[in-house]
Short mmCIF file of C-alpha atoms and ligand atoms in Angstrom, two decimals:
data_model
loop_
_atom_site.label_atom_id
_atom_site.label_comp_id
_atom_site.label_asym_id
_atom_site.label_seq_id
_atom_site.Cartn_x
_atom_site.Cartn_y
_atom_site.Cartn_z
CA UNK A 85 98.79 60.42 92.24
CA UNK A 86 100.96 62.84 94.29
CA UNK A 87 99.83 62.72 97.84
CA UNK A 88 102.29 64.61 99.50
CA UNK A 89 102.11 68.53 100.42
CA UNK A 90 104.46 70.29 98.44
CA UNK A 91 105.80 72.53 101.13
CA UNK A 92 108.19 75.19 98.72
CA UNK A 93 105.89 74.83 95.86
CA UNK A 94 104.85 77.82 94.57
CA UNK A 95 107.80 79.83 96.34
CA UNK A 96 109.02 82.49 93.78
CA UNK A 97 112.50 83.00 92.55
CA UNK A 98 114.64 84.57 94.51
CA UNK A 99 117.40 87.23 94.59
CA UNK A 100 114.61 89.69 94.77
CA UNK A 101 113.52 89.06 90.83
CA UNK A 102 110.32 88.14 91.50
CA UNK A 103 109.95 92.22 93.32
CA UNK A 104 111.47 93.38 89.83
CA UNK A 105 109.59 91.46 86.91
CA UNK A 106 106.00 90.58 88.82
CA UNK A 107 104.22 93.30 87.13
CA UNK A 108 100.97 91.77 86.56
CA UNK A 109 100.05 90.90 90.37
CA UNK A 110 101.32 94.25 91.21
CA UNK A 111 98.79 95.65 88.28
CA UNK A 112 96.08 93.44 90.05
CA UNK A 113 97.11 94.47 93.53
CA UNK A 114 96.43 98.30 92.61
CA UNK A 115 93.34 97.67 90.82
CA UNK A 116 92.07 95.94 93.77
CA UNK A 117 93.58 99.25 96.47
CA UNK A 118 89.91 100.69 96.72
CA UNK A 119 88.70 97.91 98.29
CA UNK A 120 91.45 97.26 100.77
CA UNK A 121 90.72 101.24 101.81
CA UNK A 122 87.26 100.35 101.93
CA UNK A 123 87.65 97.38 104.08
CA UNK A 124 90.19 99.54 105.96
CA UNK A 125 87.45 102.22 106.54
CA UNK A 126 85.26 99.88 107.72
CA UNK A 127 86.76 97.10 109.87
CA UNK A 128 86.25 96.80 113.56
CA UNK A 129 89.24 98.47 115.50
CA UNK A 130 89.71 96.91 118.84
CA UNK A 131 88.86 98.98 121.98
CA UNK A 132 91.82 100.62 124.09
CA UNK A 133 94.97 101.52 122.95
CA UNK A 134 96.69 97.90 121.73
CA UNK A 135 98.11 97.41 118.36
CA UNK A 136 96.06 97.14 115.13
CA UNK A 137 97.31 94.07 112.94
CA UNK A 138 97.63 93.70 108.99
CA UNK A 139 98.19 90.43 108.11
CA UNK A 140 99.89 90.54 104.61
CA UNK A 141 99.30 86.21 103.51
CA UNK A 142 101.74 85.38 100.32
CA UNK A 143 103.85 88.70 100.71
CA UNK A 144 106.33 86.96 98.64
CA UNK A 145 109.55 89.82 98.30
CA UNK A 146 107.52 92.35 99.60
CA UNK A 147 107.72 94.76 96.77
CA UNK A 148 103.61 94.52 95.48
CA UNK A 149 102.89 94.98 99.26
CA UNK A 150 104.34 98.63 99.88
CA UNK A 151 101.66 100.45 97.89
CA UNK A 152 98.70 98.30 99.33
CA UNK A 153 99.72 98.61 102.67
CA UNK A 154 100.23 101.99 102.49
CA UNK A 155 97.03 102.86 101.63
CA UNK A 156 95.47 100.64 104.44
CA UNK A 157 98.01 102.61 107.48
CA UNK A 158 97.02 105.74 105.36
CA UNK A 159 92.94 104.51 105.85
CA UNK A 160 93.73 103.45 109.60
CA UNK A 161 95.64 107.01 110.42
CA UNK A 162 92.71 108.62 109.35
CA UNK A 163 90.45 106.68 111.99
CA UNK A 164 93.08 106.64 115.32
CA UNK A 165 95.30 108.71 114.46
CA UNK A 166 99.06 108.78 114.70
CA UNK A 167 100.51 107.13 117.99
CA UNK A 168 98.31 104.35 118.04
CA UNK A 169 100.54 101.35 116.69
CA UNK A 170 100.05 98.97 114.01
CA UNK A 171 101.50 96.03 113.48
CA UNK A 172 102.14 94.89 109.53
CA UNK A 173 102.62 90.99 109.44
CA UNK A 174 103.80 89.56 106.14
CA UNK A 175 103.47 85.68 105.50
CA UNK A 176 104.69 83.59 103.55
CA UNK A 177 106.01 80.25 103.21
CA UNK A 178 109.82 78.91 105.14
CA UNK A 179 111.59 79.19 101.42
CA UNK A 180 110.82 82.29 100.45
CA UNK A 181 113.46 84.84 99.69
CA UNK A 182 113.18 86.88 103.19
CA UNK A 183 116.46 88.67 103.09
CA UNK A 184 114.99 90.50 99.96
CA UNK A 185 111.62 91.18 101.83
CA UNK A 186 113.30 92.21 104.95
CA UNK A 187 115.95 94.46 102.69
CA UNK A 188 112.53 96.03 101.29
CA UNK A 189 111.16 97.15 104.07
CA UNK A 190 114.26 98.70 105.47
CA UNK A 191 115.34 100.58 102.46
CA UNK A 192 113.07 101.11 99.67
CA UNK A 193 112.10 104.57 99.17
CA UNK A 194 108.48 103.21 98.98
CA UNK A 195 108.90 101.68 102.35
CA UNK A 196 105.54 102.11 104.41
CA UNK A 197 107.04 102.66 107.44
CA UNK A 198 109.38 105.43 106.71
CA UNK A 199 107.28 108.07 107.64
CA UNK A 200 105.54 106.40 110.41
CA UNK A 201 107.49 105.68 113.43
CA UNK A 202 104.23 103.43 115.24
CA UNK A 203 104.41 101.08 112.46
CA UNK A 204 106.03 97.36 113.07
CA UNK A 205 106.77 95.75 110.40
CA UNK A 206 107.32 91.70 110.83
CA UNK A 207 107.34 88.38 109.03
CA UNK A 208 106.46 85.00 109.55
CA UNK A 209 107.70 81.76 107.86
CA UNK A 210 104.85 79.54 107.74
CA UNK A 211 102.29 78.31 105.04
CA UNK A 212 98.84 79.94 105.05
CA UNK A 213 97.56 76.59 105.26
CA UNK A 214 97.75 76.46 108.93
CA UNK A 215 97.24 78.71 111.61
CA UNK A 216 99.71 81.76 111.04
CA UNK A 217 98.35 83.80 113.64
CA UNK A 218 96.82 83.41 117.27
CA UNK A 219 92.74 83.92 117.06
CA UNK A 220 91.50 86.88 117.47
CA UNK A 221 93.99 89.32 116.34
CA UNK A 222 93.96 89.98 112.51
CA UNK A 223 91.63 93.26 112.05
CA UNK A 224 92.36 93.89 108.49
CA UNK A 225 94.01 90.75 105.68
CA UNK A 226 95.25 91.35 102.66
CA UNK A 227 95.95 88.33 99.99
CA UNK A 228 97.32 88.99 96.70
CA UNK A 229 97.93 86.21 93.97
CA UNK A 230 98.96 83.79 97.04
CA UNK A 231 95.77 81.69 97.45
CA UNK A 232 95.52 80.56 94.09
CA UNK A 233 98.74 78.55 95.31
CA UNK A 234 97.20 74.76 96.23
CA UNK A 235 98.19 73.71 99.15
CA UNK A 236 99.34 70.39 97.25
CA UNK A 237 99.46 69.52 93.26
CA UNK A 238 96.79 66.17 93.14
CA UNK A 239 97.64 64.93 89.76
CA UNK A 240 100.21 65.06 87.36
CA UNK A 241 98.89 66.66 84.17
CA UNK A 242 99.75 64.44 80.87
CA UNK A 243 101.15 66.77 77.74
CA UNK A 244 101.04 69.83 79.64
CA UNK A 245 102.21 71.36 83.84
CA UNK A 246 99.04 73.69 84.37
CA UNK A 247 95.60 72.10 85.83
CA UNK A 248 93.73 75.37 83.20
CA UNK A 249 92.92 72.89 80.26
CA UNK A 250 92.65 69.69 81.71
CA UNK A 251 89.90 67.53 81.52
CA UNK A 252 88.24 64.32 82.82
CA UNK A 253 90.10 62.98 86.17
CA UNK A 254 92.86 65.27 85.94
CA UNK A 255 90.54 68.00 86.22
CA UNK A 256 88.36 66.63 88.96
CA UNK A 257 91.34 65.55 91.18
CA UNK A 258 92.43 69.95 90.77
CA UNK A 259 89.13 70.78 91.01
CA UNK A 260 88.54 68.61 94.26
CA UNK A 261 91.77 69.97 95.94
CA UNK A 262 91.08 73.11 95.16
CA UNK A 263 88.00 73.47 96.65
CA UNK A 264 89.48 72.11 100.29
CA UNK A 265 91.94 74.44 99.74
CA UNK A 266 90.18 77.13 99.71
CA UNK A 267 87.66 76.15 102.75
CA UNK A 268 90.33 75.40 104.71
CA UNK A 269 92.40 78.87 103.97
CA UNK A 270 88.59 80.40 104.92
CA UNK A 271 88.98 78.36 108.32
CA UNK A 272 91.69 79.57 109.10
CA UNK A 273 91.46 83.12 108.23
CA UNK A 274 87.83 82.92 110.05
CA UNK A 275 89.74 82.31 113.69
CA UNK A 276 92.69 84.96 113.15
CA UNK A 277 90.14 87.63 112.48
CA UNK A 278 88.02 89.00 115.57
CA UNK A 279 84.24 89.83 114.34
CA UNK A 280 84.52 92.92 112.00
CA UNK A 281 87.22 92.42 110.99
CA UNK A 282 87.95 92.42 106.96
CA UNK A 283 89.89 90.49 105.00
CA UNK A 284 90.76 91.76 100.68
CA UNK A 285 91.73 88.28 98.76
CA UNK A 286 93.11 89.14 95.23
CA UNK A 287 93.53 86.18 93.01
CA UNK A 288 94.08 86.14 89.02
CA UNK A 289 90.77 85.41 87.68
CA UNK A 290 89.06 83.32 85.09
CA UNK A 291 86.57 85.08 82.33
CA UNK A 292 83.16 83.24 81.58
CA UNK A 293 84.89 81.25 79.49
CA UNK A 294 86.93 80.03 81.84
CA UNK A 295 90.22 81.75 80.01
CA UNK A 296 92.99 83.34 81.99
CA UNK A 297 94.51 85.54 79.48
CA UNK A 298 98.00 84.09 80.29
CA UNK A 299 97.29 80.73 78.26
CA UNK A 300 99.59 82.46 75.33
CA UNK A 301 102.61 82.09 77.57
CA UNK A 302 101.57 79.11 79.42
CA UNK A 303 100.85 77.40 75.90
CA UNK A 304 104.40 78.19 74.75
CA UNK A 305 106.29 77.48 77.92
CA UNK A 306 105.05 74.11 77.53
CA UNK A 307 106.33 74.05 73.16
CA UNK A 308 109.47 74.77 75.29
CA UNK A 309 109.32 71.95 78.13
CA UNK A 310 108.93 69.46 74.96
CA UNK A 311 112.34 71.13 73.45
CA UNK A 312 114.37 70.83 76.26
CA UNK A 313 113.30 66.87 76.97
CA UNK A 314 114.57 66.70 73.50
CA UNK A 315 117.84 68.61 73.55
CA UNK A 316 118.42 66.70 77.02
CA UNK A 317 118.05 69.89 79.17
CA UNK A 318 115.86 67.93 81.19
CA UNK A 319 114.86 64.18 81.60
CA UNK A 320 111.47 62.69 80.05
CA UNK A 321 110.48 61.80 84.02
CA UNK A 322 111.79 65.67 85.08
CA UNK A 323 109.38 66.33 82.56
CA UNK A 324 106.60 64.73 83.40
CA UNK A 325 107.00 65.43 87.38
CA UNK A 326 106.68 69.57 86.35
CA UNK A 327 103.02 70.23 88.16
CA UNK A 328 102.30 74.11 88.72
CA UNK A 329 99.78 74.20 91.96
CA UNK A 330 98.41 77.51 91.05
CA UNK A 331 94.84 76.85 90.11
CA UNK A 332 92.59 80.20 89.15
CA UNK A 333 89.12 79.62 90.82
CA UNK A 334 85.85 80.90 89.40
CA UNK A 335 83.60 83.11 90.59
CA UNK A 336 81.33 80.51 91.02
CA UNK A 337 83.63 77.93 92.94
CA UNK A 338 85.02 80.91 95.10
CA UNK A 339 81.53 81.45 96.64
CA UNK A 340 80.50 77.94 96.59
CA UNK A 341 81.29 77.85 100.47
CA UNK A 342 79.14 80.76 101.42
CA UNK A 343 75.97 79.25 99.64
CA UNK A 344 74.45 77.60 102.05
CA UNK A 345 73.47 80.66 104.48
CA UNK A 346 75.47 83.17 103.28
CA UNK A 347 77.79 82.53 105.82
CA UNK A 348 81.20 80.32 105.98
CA UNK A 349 82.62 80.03 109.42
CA UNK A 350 81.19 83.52 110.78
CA UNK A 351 82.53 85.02 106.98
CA UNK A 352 80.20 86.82 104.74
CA UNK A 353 80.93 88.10 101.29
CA UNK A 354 80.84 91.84 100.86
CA UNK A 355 81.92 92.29 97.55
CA UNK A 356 82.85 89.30 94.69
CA UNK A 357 84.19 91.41 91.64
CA UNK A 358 85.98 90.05 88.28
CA UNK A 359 87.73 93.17 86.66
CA UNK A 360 90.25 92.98 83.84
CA UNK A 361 93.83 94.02 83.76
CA UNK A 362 95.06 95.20 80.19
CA UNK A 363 98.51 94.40 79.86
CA UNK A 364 100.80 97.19 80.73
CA UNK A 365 103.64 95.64 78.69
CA UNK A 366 101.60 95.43 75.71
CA UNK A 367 100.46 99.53 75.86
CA UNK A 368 104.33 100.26 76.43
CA UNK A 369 104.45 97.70 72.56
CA UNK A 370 102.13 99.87 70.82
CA UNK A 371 103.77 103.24 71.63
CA UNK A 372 107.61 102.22 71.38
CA UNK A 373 107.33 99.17 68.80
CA UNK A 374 110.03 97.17 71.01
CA UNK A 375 109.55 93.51 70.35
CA UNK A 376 112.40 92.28 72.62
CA UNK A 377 111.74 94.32 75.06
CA UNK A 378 107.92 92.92 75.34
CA UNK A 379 108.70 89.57 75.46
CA UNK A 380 111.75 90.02 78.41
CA UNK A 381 109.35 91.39 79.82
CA UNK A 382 106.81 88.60 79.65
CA UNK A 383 109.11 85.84 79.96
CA UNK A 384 110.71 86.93 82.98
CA UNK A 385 107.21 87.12 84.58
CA UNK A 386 106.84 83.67 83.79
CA UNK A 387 110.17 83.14 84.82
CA UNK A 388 110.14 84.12 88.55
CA UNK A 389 106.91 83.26 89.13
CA UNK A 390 106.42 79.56 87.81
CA UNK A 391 110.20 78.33 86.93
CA UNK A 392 110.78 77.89 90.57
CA UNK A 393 107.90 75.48 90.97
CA UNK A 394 108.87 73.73 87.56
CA UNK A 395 112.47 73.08 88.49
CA UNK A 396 112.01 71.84 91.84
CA UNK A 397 111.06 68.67 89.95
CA UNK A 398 114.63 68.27 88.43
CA UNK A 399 116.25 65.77 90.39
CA UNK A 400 119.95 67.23 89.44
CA UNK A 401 119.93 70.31 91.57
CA UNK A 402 122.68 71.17 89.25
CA UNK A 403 120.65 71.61 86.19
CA UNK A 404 118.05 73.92 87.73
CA UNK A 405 119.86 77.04 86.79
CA UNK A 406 120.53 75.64 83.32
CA UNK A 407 117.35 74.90 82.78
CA UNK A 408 115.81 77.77 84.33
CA UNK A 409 117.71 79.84 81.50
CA UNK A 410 117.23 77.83 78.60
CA UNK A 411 113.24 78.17 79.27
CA UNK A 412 113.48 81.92 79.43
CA UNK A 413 115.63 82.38 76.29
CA UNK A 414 113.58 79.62 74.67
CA UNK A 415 110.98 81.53 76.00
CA UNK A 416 111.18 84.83 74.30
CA UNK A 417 112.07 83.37 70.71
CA UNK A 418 108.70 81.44 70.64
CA UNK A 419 106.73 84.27 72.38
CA UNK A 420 108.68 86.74 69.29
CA UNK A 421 107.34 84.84 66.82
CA UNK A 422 103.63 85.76 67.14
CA UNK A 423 103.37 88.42 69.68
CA UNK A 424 100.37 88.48 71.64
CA UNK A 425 98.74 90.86 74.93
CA UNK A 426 98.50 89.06 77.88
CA UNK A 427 95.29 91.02 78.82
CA UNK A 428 94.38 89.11 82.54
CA UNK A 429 91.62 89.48 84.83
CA UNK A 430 91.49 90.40 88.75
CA UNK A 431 89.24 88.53 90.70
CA UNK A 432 88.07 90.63 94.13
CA UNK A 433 86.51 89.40 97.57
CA UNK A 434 86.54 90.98 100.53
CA UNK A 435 84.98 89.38 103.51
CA UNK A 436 83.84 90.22 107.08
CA UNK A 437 83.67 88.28 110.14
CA UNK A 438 80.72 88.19 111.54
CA UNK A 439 79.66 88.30 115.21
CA UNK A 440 78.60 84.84 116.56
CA UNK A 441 75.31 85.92 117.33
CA UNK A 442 74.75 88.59 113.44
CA UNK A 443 73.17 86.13 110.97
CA UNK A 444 72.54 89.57 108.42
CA UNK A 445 75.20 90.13 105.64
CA UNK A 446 77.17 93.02 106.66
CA UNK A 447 76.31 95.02 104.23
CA UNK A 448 77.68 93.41 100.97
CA UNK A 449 75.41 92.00 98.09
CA UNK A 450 73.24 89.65 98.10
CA UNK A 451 74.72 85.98 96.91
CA UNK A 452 71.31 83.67 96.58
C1 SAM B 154 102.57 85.27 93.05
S1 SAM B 154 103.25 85.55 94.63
C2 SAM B 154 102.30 86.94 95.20
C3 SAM B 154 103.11 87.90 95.98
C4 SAM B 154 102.46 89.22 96.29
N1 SAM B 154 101.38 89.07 97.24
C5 SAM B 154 101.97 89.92 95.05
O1 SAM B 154 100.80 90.30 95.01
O2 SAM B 154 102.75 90.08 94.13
C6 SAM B 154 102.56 84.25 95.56
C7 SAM B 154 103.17 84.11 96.94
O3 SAM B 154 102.34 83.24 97.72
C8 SAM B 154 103.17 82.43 98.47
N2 SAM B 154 102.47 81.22 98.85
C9 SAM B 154 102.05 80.21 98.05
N3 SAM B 154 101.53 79.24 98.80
C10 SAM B 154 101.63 79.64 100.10
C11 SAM B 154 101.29 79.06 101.33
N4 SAM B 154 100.74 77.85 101.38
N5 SAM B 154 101.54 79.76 102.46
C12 SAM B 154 102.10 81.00 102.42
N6 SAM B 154 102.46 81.60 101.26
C13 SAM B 154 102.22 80.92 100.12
C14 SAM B 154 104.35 82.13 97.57
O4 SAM B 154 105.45 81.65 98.31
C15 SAM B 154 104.55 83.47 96.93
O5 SAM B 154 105.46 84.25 97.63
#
């Protein structure tokens, strides 16, 4: 067993490619933009004329946060108007690549502050699996593809590095860490926001089946693993250590907390909602016929999202980059061999704090 918290895992690669090839959370982050507005129409806006705060948890480079928090200033603007201020506070964890965030902000043309001078944008460097942010004083979250990140990996995973298919003890240890995980990110959240205030979590989601959509390029990431242990890229035990913590929830385990009462720590569930995200790689496939260019495109996804986490097991820090682009070549021969959609799915929740003494829902559906 692995008993110690991971503290980089999950961190995305840096030098701003994760901003250029994470297409797919940014597909799930729009798809899920009329329910941050809604939340954003909705949540309780503290009295007199102090700052409004949007907590941004797992902002990662920053890039699949411009359009989302756009559209909650743009929702806010419409409510106060334009001198009150509003705070923007991205999290994520110490290792992530905040020069690119911070070079974001300043100077892409999508920046969401460019037009507003009584926005602040700021970061913090700390996981979301503590206290980010004094009680009280987040009115409106936002959480995309971050919490799906366990706070530690419980098991190594014989003959493969994602928790997905495993079975028997394997699969209890993930499912048992996942589902602290994900009171304790509740918890937390539950003090930072003041009653009526909303938070939007996006996470990739599972279909009824349990299926991601993404098992054709986990599957052949992990043909590659076995090729590199035998071309002596990396070591049978580097091998064996490689343990992704990202661990897609269903429905089902996501509400599990609020069960009870309806409640979980003062939170009650106003929406739950599994959509599906076609892949936009795939539609650009059928029109232009460009094999290479579909799998770059999916093996760099895979690349600075879950190579990271993968090589950080590598004991030769020297061989990280080596074997970071061995996998992606490797990557895209395999995935050009039987080419496949990665056709996902976009699990929803948006939540409310409730005040101590409001038992009643706020609104939402029903969950018994
Ligand atoms: C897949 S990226 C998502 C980035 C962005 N929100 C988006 O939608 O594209 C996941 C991000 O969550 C961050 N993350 C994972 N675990 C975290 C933790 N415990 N605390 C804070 N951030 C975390 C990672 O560092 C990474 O930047």
């Amino acid at each position: 067993m692995l008993t110690a918290a991971i503290s980089t895992h999950g961190v995305m690669e840096g030098g701003g490619s994760y901003n250029l090839h994470a297409k797919i959370p940014a597909g799930g982050g729009s798809l899920a933009l009329p329910y941050l507005e809604k939340a954003a129409q909705v949540c309780a806006i503290p009295a007199g004329s102090s700052a409004i705060v949007i907590a941004d948890y797992g902002s990662s480079q920053g890039k699949n946060s411009l359009s989302p928090m756009r559209a909650a200033i743009r929702c806010l603007r419409a409510r106060v108007g334009n001198e009150r201020p509003i705070m923007v506070v991205h999290i994520d964890q110490h290792a992530n690549d905040f020069n690119t965030l911070f070079d974001v902000l300043h100077s892409d043309p999508e920046r969401y502050a460019a037009d507003d001078p009584n926005v602040f944008p700021s970061a913090i460097g700390r996981s979301f699996y503590e206290s980010v942010i004094p009680p009280n004083q987040v009115d409106l979250g936002w959480c995309s593809y971050a919490a799906v990140w366990l706070r530690r990996i419980p098991s190594l995973i014989p003959g493969h590095f994602m928790s997905l298919g495993c079975t028997g003890e394997v699969r209890a240890a993930f499912d048992l860490q996942a589902t602290e995980d994900w009171r304790l990110f509740l918890s937390l959240r539950a003090r930072e926001l003041p009653a009526g205030g909303r938070l939007v979590v996006v996470l990739p989601g599972l279909s009824d089946t349990g299926g991601s959509g993404l098992e054709p390029v986990f599957n052949s990431a992990n043909a590659v693993l076995a090729e590199l242990v035998d071309e002596r890229v990396i070591s049978e035990d580097d091998r064996k250590r490689m343990v992704l913590g990202s661990y897609p929830r269903r429905r089902a385990q996501l509400l599990e907390p609020f069960r009870a009462d309806g409640q979980f720590q003062s939170l009650s569930v106003e929406n739950c909602h599994l959509l599906e995200l076609p892949d936009a790689a795939w539609a650009d496939y059928q029109v232009n016929g460009d094999l290479q260019a579909l799998v770059s495109r999916h093996a760099a996804f895979f690349r600075a999202t879950f190579v990271p986490s993968l090589s950080s097991s590598i004991s030769d820090d020297g061989k990280r980059q080596t074997f970071a682009d061995s996998l992606e070549q490797k990557l895209k021969r395999r995935l050009s061999d039987r080419p496949t959609p990665l056709n996902s799915f976009v699990q929803v929740m948006v939540l409310a704090k409730q005040a101590p003494t409001d038992t009643a829902s706020a609104g939402g559906e029903v969950l018994r």
